[in-house]
Short mmCIF file of C-alpha atoms in Angstrom, two decimals:
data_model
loop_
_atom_site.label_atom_id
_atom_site.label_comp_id
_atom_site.label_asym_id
_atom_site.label_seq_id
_atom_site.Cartn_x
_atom_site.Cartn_y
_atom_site.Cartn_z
CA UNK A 1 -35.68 42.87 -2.93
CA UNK A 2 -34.25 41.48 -6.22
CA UNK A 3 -30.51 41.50 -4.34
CA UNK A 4 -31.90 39.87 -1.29
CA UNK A 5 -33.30 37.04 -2.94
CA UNK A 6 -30.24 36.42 -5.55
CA UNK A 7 -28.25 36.50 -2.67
CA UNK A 8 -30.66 33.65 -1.03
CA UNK A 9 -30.60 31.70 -4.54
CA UNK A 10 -26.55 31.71 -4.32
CA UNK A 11 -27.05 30.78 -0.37
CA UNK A 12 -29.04 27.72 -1.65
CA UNK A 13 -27.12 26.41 -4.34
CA UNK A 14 -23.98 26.78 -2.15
CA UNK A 15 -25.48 24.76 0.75
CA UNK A 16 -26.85 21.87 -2.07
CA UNK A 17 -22.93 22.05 -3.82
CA UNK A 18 -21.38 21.60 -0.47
CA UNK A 19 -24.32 18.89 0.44
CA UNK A 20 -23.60 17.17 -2.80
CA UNK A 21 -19.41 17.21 -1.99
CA UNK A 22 -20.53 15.13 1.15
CA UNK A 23 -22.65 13.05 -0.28
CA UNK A 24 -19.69 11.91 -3.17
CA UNK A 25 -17.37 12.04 -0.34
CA UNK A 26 -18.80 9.82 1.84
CA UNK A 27 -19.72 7.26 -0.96
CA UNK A 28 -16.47 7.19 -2.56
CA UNK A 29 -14.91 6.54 0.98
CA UNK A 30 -17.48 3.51 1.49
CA UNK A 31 -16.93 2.27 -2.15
CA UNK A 32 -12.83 2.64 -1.64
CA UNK A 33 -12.83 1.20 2.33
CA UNK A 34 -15.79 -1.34 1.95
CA UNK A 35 -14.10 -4.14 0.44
CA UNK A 36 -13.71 -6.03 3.16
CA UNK A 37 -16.41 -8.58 2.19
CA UNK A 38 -16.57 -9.67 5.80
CA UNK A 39 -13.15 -9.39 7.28
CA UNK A 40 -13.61 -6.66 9.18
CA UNK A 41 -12.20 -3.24 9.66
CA UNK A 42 -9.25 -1.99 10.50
CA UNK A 43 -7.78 -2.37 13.87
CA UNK A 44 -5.97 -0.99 15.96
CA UNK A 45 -4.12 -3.75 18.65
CA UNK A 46 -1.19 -3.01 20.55
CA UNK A 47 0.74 -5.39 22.68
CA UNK A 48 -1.57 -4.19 25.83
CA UNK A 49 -4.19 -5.62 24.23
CA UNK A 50 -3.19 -8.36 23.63
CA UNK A 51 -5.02 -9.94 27.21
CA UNK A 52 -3.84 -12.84 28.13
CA UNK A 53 -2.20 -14.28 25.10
CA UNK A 54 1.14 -13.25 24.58
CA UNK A 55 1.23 -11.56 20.69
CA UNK A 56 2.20 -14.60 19.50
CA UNK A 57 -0.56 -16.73 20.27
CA UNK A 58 -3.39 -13.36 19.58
CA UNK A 59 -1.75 -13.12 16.04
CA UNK A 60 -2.05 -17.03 15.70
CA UNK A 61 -5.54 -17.17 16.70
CA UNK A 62 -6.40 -14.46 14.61
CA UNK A 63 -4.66 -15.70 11.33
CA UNK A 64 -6.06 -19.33 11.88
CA UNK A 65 -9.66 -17.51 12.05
CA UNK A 66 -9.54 -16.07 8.57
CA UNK A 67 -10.40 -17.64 5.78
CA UNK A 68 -8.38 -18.73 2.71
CA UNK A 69 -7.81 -16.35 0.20
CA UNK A 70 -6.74 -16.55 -3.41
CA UNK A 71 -9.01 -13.76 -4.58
CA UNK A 72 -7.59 -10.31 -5.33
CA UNK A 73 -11.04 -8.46 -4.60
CA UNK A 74 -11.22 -9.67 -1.67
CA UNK A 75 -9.30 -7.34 1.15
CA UNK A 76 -6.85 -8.59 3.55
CA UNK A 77 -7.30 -8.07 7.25
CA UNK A 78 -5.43 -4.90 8.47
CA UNK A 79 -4.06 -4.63 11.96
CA UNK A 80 -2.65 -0.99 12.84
CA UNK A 81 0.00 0.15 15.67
CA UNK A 82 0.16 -3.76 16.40
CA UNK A 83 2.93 -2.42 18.24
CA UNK A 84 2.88 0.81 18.98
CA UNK A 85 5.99 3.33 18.65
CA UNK A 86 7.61 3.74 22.45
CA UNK A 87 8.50 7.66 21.84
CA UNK A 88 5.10 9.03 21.66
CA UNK A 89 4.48 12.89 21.22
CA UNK A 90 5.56 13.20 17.89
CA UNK A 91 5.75 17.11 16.95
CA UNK A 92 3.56 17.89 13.72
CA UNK A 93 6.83 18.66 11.74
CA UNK A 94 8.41 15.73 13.21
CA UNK A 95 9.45 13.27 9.57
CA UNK A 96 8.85 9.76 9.66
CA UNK A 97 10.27 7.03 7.67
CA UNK A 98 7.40 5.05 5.32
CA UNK A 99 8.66 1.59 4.70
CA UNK A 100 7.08 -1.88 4.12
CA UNK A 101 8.63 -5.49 3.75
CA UNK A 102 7.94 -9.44 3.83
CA UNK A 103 9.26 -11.21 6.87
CA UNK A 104 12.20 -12.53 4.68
CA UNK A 105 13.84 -9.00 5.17
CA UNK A 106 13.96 -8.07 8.51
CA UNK A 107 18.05 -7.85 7.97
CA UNK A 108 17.61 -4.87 4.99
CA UNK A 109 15.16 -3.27 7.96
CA UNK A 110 17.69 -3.24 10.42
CA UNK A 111 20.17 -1.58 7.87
CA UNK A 112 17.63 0.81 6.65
CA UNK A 113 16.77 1.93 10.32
CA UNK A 114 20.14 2.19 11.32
CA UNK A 115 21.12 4.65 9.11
CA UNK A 116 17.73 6.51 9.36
CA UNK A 117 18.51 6.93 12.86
CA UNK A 118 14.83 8.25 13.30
CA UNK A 119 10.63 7.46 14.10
CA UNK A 120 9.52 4.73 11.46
CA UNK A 121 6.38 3.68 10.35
CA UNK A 122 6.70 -0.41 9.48
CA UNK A 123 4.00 -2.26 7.37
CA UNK A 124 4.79 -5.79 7.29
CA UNK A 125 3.21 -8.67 4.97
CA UNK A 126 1.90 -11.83 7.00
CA UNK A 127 0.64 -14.74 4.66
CA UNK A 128 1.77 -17.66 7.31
CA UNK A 129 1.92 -18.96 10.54
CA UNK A 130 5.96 -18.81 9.88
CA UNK A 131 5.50 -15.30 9.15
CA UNK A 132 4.02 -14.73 12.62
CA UNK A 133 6.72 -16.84 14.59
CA UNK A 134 9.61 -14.66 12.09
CA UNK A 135 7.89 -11.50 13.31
CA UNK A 136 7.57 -12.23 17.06
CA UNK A 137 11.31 -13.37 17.22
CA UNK A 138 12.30 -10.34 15.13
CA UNK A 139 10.84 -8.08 17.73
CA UNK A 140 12.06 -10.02 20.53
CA UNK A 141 15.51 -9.54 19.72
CA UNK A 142 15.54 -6.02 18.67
CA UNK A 143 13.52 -4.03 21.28
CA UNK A 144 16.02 -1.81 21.84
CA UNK A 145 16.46 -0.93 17.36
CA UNK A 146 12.84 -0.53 17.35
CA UNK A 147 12.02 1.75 19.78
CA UNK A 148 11.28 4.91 17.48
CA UNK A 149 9.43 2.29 15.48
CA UNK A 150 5.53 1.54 14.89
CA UNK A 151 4.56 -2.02 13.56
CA UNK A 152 1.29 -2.87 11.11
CA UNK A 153 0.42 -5.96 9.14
CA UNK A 154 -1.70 -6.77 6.54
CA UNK A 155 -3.01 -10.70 7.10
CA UNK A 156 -3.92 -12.66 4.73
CA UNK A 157 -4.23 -16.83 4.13
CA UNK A 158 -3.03 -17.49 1.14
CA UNK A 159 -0.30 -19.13 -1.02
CA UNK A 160 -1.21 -17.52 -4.70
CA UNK A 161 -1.45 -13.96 -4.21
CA UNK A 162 1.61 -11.74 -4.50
CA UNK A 163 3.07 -9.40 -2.46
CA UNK A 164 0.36 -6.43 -1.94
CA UNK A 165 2.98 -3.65 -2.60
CA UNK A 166 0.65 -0.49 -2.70
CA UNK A 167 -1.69 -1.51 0.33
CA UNK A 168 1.69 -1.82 2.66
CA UNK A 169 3.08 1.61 1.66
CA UNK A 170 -1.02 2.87 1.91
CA UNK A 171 -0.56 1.57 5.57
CA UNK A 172 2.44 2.78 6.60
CA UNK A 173 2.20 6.26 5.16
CA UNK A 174 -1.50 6.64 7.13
CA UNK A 175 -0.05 5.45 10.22
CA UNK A 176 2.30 8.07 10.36
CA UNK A 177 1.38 10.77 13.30
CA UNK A 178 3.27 13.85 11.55
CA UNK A 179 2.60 15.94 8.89
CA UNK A 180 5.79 14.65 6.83
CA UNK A 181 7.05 11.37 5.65
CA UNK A 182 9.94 9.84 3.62
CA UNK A 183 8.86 7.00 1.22
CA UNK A 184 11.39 3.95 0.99
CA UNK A 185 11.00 0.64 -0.03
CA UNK A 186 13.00 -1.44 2.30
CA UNK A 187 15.48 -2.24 -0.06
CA UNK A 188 16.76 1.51 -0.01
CA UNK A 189 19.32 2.84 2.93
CA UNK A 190 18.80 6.30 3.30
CA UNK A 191 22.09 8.70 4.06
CA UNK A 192 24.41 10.75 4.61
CA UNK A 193 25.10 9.00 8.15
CA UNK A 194 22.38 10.34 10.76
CA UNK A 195 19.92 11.11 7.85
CA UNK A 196 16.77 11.79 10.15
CA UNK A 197 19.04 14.73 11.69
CA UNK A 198 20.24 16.35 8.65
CA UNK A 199 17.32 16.23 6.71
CA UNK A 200 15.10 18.11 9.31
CA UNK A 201 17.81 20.34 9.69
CA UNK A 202 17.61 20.94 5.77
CA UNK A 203 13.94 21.46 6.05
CA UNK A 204 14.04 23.86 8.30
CA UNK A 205 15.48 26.07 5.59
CA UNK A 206 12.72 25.60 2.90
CA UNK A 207 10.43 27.93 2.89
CA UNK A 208 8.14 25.85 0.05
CA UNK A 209 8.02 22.51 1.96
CA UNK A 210 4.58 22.91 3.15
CA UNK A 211 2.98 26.24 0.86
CA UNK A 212 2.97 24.05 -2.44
CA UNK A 213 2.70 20.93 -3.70
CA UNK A 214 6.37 19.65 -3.85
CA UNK A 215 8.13 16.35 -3.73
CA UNK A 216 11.50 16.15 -2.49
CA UNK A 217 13.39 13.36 -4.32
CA UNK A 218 16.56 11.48 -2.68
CA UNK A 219 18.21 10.27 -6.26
CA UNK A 220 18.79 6.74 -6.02
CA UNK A 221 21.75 4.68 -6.71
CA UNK A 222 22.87 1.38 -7.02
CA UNK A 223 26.81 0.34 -6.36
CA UNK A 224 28.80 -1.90 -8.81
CA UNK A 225 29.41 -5.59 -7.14
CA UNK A 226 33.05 -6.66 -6.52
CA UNK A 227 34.75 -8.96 -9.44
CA UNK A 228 32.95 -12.47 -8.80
CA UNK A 229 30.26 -11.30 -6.81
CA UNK A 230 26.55 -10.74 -7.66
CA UNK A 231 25.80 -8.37 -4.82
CA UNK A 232 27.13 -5.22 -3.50
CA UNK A 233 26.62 -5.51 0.46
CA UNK A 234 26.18 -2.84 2.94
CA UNK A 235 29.94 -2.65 3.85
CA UNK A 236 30.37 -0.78 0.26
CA UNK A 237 27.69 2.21 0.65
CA UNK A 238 29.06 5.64 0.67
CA UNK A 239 28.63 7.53 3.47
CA UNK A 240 28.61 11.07 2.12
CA UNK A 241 27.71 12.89 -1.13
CA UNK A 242 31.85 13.36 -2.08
CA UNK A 243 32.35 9.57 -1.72
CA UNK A 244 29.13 8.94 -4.03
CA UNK A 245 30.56 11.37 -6.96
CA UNK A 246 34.28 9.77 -6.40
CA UNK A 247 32.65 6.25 -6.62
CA UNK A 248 30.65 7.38 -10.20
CA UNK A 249 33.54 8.75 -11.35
CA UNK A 250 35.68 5.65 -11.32
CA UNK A 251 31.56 3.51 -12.75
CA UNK A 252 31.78 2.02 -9.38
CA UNK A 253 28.07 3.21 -8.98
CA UNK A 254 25.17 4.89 -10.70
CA UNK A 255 21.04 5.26 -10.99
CA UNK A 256 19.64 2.79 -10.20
CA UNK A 257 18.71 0.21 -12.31
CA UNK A 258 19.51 2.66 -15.20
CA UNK A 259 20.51 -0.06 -17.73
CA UNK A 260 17.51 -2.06 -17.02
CA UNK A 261 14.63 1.00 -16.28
CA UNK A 262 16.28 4.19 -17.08
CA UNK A 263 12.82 6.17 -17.46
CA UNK A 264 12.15 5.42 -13.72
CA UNK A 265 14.29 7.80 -12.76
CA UNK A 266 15.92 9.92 -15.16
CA UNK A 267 14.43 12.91 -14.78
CA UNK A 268 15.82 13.36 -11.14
CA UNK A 269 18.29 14.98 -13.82
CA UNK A 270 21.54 13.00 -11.68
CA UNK A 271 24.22 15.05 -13.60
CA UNK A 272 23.01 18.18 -11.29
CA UNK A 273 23.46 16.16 -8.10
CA UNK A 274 26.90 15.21 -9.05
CA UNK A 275 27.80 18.71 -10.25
CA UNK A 276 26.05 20.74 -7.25
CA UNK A 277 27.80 21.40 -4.01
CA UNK A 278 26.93 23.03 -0.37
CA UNK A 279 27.17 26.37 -2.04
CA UNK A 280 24.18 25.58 -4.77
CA UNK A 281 21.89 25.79 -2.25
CA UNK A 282 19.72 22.59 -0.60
CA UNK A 283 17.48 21.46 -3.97
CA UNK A 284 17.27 21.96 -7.31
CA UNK A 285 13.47 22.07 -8.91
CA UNK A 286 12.85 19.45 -12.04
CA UNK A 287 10.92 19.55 -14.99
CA UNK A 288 9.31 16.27 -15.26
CA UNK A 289 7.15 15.94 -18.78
CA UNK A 290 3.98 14.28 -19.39
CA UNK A 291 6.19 11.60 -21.21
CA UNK A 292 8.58 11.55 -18.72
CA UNK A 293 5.61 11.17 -15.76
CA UNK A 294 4.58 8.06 -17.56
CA UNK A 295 7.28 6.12 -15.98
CA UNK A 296 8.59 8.35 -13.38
CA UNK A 297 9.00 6.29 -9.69
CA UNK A 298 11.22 8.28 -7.19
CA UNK A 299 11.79 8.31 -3.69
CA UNK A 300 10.63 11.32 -2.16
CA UNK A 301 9.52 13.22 1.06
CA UNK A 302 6.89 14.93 1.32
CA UNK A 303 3.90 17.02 3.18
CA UNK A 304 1.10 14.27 4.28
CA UNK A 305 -1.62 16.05 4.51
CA UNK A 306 -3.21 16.03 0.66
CA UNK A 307 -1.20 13.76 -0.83
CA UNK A 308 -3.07 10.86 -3.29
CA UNK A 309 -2.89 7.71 -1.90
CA UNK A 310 -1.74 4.39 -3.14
CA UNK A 311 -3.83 2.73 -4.96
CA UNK A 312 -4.26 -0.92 -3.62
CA UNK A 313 -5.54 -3.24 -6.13
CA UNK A 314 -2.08 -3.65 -7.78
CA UNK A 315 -0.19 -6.54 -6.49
CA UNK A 316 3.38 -7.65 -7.43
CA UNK A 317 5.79 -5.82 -9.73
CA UNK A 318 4.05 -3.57 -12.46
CA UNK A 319 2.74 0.44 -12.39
CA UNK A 320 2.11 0.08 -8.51
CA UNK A 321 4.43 2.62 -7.77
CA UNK A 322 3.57 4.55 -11.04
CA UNK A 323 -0.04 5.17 -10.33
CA UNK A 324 0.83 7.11 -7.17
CA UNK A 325 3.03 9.53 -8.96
CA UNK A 326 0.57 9.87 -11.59
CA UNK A 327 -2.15 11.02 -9.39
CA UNK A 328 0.34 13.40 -7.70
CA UNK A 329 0.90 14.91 -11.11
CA UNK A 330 -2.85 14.86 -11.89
CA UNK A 331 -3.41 16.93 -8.11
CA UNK A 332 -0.78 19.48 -9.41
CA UNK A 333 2.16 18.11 -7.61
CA UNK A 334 5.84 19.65 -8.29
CA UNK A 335 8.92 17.73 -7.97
CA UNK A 336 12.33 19.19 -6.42
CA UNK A 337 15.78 17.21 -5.55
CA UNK A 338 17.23 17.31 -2.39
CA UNK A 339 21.27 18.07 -2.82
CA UNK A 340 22.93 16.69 -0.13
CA UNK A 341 20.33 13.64 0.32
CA UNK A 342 20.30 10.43 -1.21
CA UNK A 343 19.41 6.52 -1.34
CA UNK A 344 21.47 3.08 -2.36
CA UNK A 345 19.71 0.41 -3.31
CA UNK A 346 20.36 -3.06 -1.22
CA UNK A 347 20.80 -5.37 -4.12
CA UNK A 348 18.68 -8.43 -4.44
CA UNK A 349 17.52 -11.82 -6.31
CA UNK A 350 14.28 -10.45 -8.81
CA UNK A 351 11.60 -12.00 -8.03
CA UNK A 352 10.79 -15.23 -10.46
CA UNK A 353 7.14 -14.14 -11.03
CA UNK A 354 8.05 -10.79 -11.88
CA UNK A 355 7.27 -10.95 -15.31
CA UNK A 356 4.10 -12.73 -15.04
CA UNK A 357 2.93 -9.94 -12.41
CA UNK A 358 3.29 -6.94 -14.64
CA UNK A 359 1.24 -9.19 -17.16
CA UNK A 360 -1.13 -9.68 -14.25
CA UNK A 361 -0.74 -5.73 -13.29
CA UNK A 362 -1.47 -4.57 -17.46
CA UNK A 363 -5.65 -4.57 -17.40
CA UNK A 364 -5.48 -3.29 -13.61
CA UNK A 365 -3.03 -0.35 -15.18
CA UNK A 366 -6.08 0.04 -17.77
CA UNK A 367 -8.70 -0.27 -15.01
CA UNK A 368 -6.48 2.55 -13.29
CA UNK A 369 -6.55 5.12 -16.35
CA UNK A 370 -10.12 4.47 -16.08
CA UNK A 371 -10.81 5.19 -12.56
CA UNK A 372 -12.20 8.20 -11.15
CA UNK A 373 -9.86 10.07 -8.75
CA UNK A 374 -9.53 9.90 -4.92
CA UNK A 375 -12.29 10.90 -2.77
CA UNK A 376 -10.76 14.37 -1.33
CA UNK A 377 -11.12 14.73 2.19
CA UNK A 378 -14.64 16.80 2.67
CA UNK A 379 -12.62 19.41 4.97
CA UNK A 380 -10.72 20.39 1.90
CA UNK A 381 -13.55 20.34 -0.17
CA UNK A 382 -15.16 22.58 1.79
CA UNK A 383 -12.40 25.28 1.24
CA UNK A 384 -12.66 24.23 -2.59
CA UNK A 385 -16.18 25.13 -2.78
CA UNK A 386 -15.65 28.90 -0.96
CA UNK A 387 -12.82 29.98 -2.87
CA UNK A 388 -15.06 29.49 -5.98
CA UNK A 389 -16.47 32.76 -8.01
CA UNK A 390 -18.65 31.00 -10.29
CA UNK A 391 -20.64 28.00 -10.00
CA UNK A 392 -20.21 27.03 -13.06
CA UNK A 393 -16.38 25.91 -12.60
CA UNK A 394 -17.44 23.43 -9.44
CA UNK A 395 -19.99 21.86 -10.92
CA UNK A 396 -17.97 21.07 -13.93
CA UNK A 397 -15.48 19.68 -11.43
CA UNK A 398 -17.86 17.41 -9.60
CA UNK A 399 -19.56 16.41 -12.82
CA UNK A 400 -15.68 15.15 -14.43
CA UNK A 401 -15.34 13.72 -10.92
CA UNK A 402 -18.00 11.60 -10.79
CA UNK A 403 -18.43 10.49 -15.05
CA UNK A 404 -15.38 11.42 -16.81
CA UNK A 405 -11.92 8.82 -16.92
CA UNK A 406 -9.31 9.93 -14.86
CA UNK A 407 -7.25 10.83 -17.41
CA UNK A 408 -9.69 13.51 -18.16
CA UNK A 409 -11.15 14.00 -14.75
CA UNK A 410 -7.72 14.69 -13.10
CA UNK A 411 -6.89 17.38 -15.84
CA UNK A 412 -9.93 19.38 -15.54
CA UNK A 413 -10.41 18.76 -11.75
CA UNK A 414 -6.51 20.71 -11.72
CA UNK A 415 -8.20 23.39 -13.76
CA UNK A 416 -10.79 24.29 -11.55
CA UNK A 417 -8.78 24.22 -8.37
CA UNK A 418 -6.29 26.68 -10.05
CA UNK A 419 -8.60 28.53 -10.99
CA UNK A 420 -10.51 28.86 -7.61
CA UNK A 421 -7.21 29.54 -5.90
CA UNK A 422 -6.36 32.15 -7.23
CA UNK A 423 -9.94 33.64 -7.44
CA UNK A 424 -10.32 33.95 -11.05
CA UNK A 425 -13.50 32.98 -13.11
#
């Protein structure tokens, strides 16, 4: 009798744990996706439905309908698979490019897409009616360059605001149909030549990619302009991994930006790359420190399903790519170098607002270190709450969840999940 009803107690304070994960679930979801104040939710419009205006004259009427906007709490209207990818069917290990851009850069698209040479999924920034025209003609004159490609756009009236970095890679990466997905900014060409090709061939040889919680970095580079120039262009990219360590060799290229930001990428550790060959195997695992993850940025690919997302409220230059790799190292994430793989940076005016931005960016990168993590997806949750062996460890993880900074929250929350993986406690 005494077994029968401990066994009910632990029955009941199972079902009111998993009740409660809902519950925190579902209002952090509301709390994180009900900012709208009014716009509306997210959409989904392709070009069929589009009725009898041509997508021109929809996206006009719908811009011209929203209202001015100078207010950063205030969320900018989202329209998803505005044009939809024409190869449908993607396979679930299938990788698709993540990439996001202002209208002024369709050219470093095309570049980036060519050498890709594989499924994309395009966020694009709309803040104008010029933006609109720049877009239609863009995809007018490229049907044929786009046809592994799916189009989104954040919309927004405004002339104040700056360029919602984090909310354009959040779009693109949660459009993507796989379960894998390389993370570029559009300023980055991706190679060798035919890099879609090679680098599912590569994965198809590691046996970690989707078992643990690893990153896959492409080191990125930046080559040397010619005497007199300001830029290097296109024309100058290597095309393979022996032309890269022949151009470093004779400081014709190196990381990127490594005299201006050196911590954003050192710890891809580039001396390996350079010194590894075919025989070394495909990647190389990294060490990154807690005072190296401060600053750490890469460009990686990854396994969609669990990973943080970005974390929209920072606009402009300043910790918006940061944050994300924070909360990957917070959620136990793992970082390992791809050998054969990497990116060159398209070279480019800075922006003039730069500075003031990261000025902007410094109490949101406070208000960040402050915030509670990500709502995890209730599915997962779920699983979290089985696996435990005593209580005790998933309440303390809901309780950090909901109260503590993330800081703390994130460290403890790790704690608990390792511990409930691997069934002790």
């Amino acid at each position: 009798m005494v077994r029968r009803q401990n066994g009910a107690a632990s029955n009941r304070t199972l079902i009111r744990l998993i009740l409660l994960v809902i519950a925190v679930s579902t209002v952090r979801f509301i709390l994180d996706h009900g900012r709208n104040l009014g716009q509306g939710p997210l959409l989904q419009l392709g070009i069929e439905n589009s009725s009898s205006y041509s997508l021109r004259e929809s996206l006009k009427l719908r811009f011209e309908n929203l209202p001015l906007n100078n207010d950063r709490r205030i969320r900018p209207f989202i329209l998803q698979n505005i044009i939809p990818r024409r190869r449908g069917g993607l396979k679930k290990q299938e990788i698709v490019l993540a990439t996001h851009l202002s209208t002024l850069k369709f050219e470093n698209l095309l570049t980036q897409l060519k050498y890709w040479n594989g499924p994309a999924s395009v966020a694009i920034y709309i803040s104008s009616i010029e933006d609109i025209n720049r877009l239609v003609d863009f995809t007018e004159h490229n049907e044929q360059v786009l046809h592994e490609t799916s189009i989104h756009l954040v919309l927004e009236r405004t002339s104040e605001l700056p360029y919602p970095f984090n909310m354009l890679r959040k779009l693109a990466m949660e459009s993507i149909e796989s379960d894998y997905f390389l993370a570029l900014d559009v300023d980055f060409v991706p190679f060798p030549l035919n890099c879609h090709d090679q680098l599912l061939s590569t994965l198809s040889r590691i046996s970690i990619l989707n078992k643990e919680k690893t990153l896959f970095i492409l080191p990125a580079f930046s080559v040397f302009p010619r005497k007199k120039e300001q830029y290097a262009t296109a024309d100058m990219f290597p095309l393979s991994k022996q032309h890269v360590v022949d151009l470093v060799a004779k400081k014709k290229m190196g990381q990127f930006r490594k005299s201006v930001y050196k911590p954003g990428h050192a710890a891809t550790q580039y001396h390996i790359w350079l010194r590894n060959t075919n025989e070394d195997g495909d990647i190389y695992h990294v060490s990154v420190g807690l005072k190296q993850a401060e600053f750490f940025e890469p460009y990686v690919l990854g396994y969609k399903p669990g990973i943080p997302r970005y974390w929209e409220e920072f606009r402009g230059f300043g910790w918006d790519k940061i944050s994300f790799f924070r909360e990957c190292r917070a959620a136990g994430y793992r970082y390992a170098v791809l050998n054969e793989f990497y990116c060159v940076h398209l070279d480019h005016p800075l922006a003039e607002r730069r500075a003031e931005e990261e000025i902007e960016n410094e109490p949101l990168w406070t208000h960040f270190l402050n915030y509670t993590i990500h709502p995890i997806p209730i599915a997962q949750m779920l699983r979290f709450a089985f696996k435990f062996r005593n209580k005790n460890h998933f309440q303390l993880a809901t309780r950090t969840t909901l109260e503590l900074p993330s800081r703390i929250s994130l460290k403890l929350f790790g704690k608990c999940w390792a511990r409930a993986a691997t069934g002790h406690g």
